[in-house]
Amino acid sequence: MRVLWSRTEATVNEVHRELEDARGLALTTIATMLKKMELKGVVNHRTEGRQFVYRPTIDAAAVNRTMVSELTDRLFGGSAAALVNHLLTEGEIDASELTELRQRIEDEGKRA
């Protein structure tokens, strides 16, 4: 999905080229994944010559909201504070991110 979001649309070959070094996935695997995502309604395609050109039908922000909400509900009983506490405790947030988060919390506090 990240490839499609960054490019707006892409063929199986284009997605494969972008993911090959990092993921090492076969071209057929990429094609299968795109077909499955199309069946789920998260991408669709148009035909260009003999190739399918895929594009996302949902935006990244919507997916992030849904996934974070589901993660928070399933693992942290719906508590965003518990999720953030976990990230802090496990050291998954670096110093620059902490600074950014502090500023964001301060800004949100002023709006409330």
Tab-separated table of C-alpha atoms in Angstrom:
chain	number	residue	atom	x	y	z
A	1	MET	CA	0.000	0.000	0.000
A	2	ARG	CA	2.834	2.422	0.788
A	3	VAL	CA	4.133	2.100	-2.754
A	4	LEU	CA	0.707	2.852	-4.204
A	5	TRP	CA	0.164	5.764	-1.822
A	6	SER	CA	3.530	7.294	-2.678
A	7	ARG	CA	3.168	6.803	-6.439
A	8	THR	CA	-0.640	7.236	-6.710
A	9	GLU	CA	-0.731	4.191	-9.004
A	10	ALA	CA	1.650	1.458	-10.151
A	11	THR	CA	1.900	-1.769	-12.099
A	12	VAL	CA	2.885	-5.080	-10.506
A	13	ASN	CA	6.374	-4.635	-11.978
A	14	GLU	CA	6.735	-1.147	-10.490
A	15	VAL	CA	5.637	-2.326	-7.040
A	16	HIS	CA	8.007	-5.290	-7.316
A	17	ARG	CA	10.972	-3.059	-8.234
A	18	GLU	CA	10.335	-0.827	-5.216
A	19	LEU	CA	9.988	-3.733	-2.785
A	20	GLU	CA	12.528	-6.175	-4.202
A	21	ASP	CA	15.601	-5.038	-2.251
A	22	ALA	CA	13.837	-4.553	1.082
A	23	ARG	CA	11.442	-7.490	0.973
A	24	GLY	CA	12.791	-9.916	-1.622
A	25	LEU	CA	9.276	-10.827	-2.737
A	26	ALA	CA	8.696	-12.584	-6.042
A	27	LEU	CA	6.771	-10.829	-8.805
A	28	THR	CA	4.018	-13.453	-8.536
A	29	THR	CA	3.697	-12.779	-4.807
A	30	ILE	CA	3.200	-9.067	-5.481
A	31	ALA	CA	0.586	-9.838	-8.127
A	32	THR	CA	-1.259	-12.177	-5.753
A	33	MET	CA	-1.202	-9.619	-2.934
A	34	LEU	CA	-2.582	-6.898	-5.214
A	35	LYS	CA	-5.375	-9.201	-6.410
A	36	LYS	CA	-6.283	-10.036	-2.807
A	37	MET	CA	-6.258	-6.358	-1.866
A	38	GLU	CA	-8.543	-5.657	-4.814
A	39	LEU	CA	-10.983	-8.335	-3.620
A	40	LYS	CA	-11.000	-6.595	-0.222
A	41	GLY	CA	-11.734	-3.279	-1.926
A	42	VAL	CA	-8.605	-1.421	-0.847
A	43	VAL	CA	-7.218	-1.119	-4.384
A	44	ASN	CA	-8.653	-1.205	-7.868
A	45	HIS	CA	-7.075	-1.312	-11.287
A	46	ARG	CA	-7.326	-0.083	-14.827
A	47	THR	CA	-5.875	-1.843	-17.829
A	48	GLU	CA	-3.049	-0.235	-19.778
A	49	GLY	CA	-2.140	-2.425	-22.718
A	50	ARG	CA	-1.613	-5.849	-21.189
A	51	GLN	CA	-0.836	-4.591	-17.700
A	52	PHE	CA	-3.008	-3.778	-14.731
A	53	VAL	CA	-2.279	-0.413	-13.166
A	54	TYR	CA	-3.307	-0.489	-9.509
A	55	ARG	CA	-4.323	2.463	-7.339
A	56	PRO	CA	-5.474	2.676	-3.723
A	57	THR	CA	-9.151	3.222	-2.983
A	58	ILE	CA	-8.489	4.265	0.616
A	59	ASP	CA	-6.041	6.816	1.941
A	60	ALA	CA	-3.209	6.189	4.368
A	61	ALA	CA	-4.739	8.302	7.133
A	62	ALA	CA	-7.930	6.214	7.134
A	63	VAL	CA	-5.956	2.982	7.332
A	64	ASN	CA	-3.757	4.335	10.119
A	65	ARG	CA	-6.793	5.458	12.126
A	66	THR	CA	-8.474	2.088	11.773
A	67	MET	CA	-5.378	0.044	12.554
A	68	VAL	CA	-4.354	2.120	15.560
A	69	SER	CA	-7.904	2.047	16.896
A	70	GLU	CA	-8.079	-1.745	16.518
A	71	LEU	CA	-4.642	-2.184	18.106
A	72	THR	CA	-5.570	0.063	21.015
A	73	ASP	CA	-8.866	-1.755	21.550
A	74	ARG	CA	-7.440	-5.272	21.280
A	75	LEU	CA	-4.194	-4.898	23.197
A	76	PHE	CA	-4.761	-1.974	25.536
A	77	GLY	CA	-8.441	-2.123	26.388
A	78	GLY	CA	-9.162	1.024	24.385
A	79	SER	CA	-6.693	3.116	26.404
A	80	ALA	CA	-4.496	5.375	24.292
A	81	ALA	CA	-2.520	6.209	27.455
A	82	ALA	CA	-1.720	2.508	27.916
A	83	LEU	CA	-0.519	2.302	24.309
A	84	VAL	CA	1.741	5.338	24.704
A	85	ASN	CA	3.002	4.048	28.058
A	86	HIS	CA	3.923	0.761	26.397
A	87	LEU	CA	5.822	2.544	23.625
A	88	LEU	CA	7.694	4.649	26.177
A	89	THR	CA	8.473	1.708	28.463
A	90	GLU	CA	9.736	-0.475	25.635
A	91	GLY	CA	11.999	2.323	24.336
A	92	GLU	CA	10.375	2.423	20.926
A	93	ILE	CA	10.303	6.231	20.877
A	94	ASP	CA	13.609	8.046	20.378
A	95	ALA	CA	14.588	11.455	21.810
A	96	SER	CA	13.614	13.476	18.732
A	97	GLU	CA	10.211	11.787	18.625
A	98	LEU	CA	9.751	12.495	22.327
A	99	THR	CA	10.426	16.180	21.740
A	100	GLU	CA	7.912	16.217	18.917
A	101	LEU	CA	5.319	14.427	21.068
A	102	ARG	CA	5.804	16.843	23.970
A	103	GLN	CA	5.156	19.757	21.636
A	104	ARG	CA	2.096	18.049	20.189
A	105	ILE	CA	0.691	17.355	23.665
A	106	GLU	CA	1.306	20.948	24.693
A	107	ASP	CA	-0.429	22.239	21.549
A	108	GLU	CA	-3.403	19.921	22.099
A	109	GLY	CA	-3.635	21.041	25.733
A	110	LYS	CA	-3.941	24.662	24.626
A	111	ARG	CA	-6.820	23.786	22.268
A	112	ALA	CA	-8.747	21.850	24.915
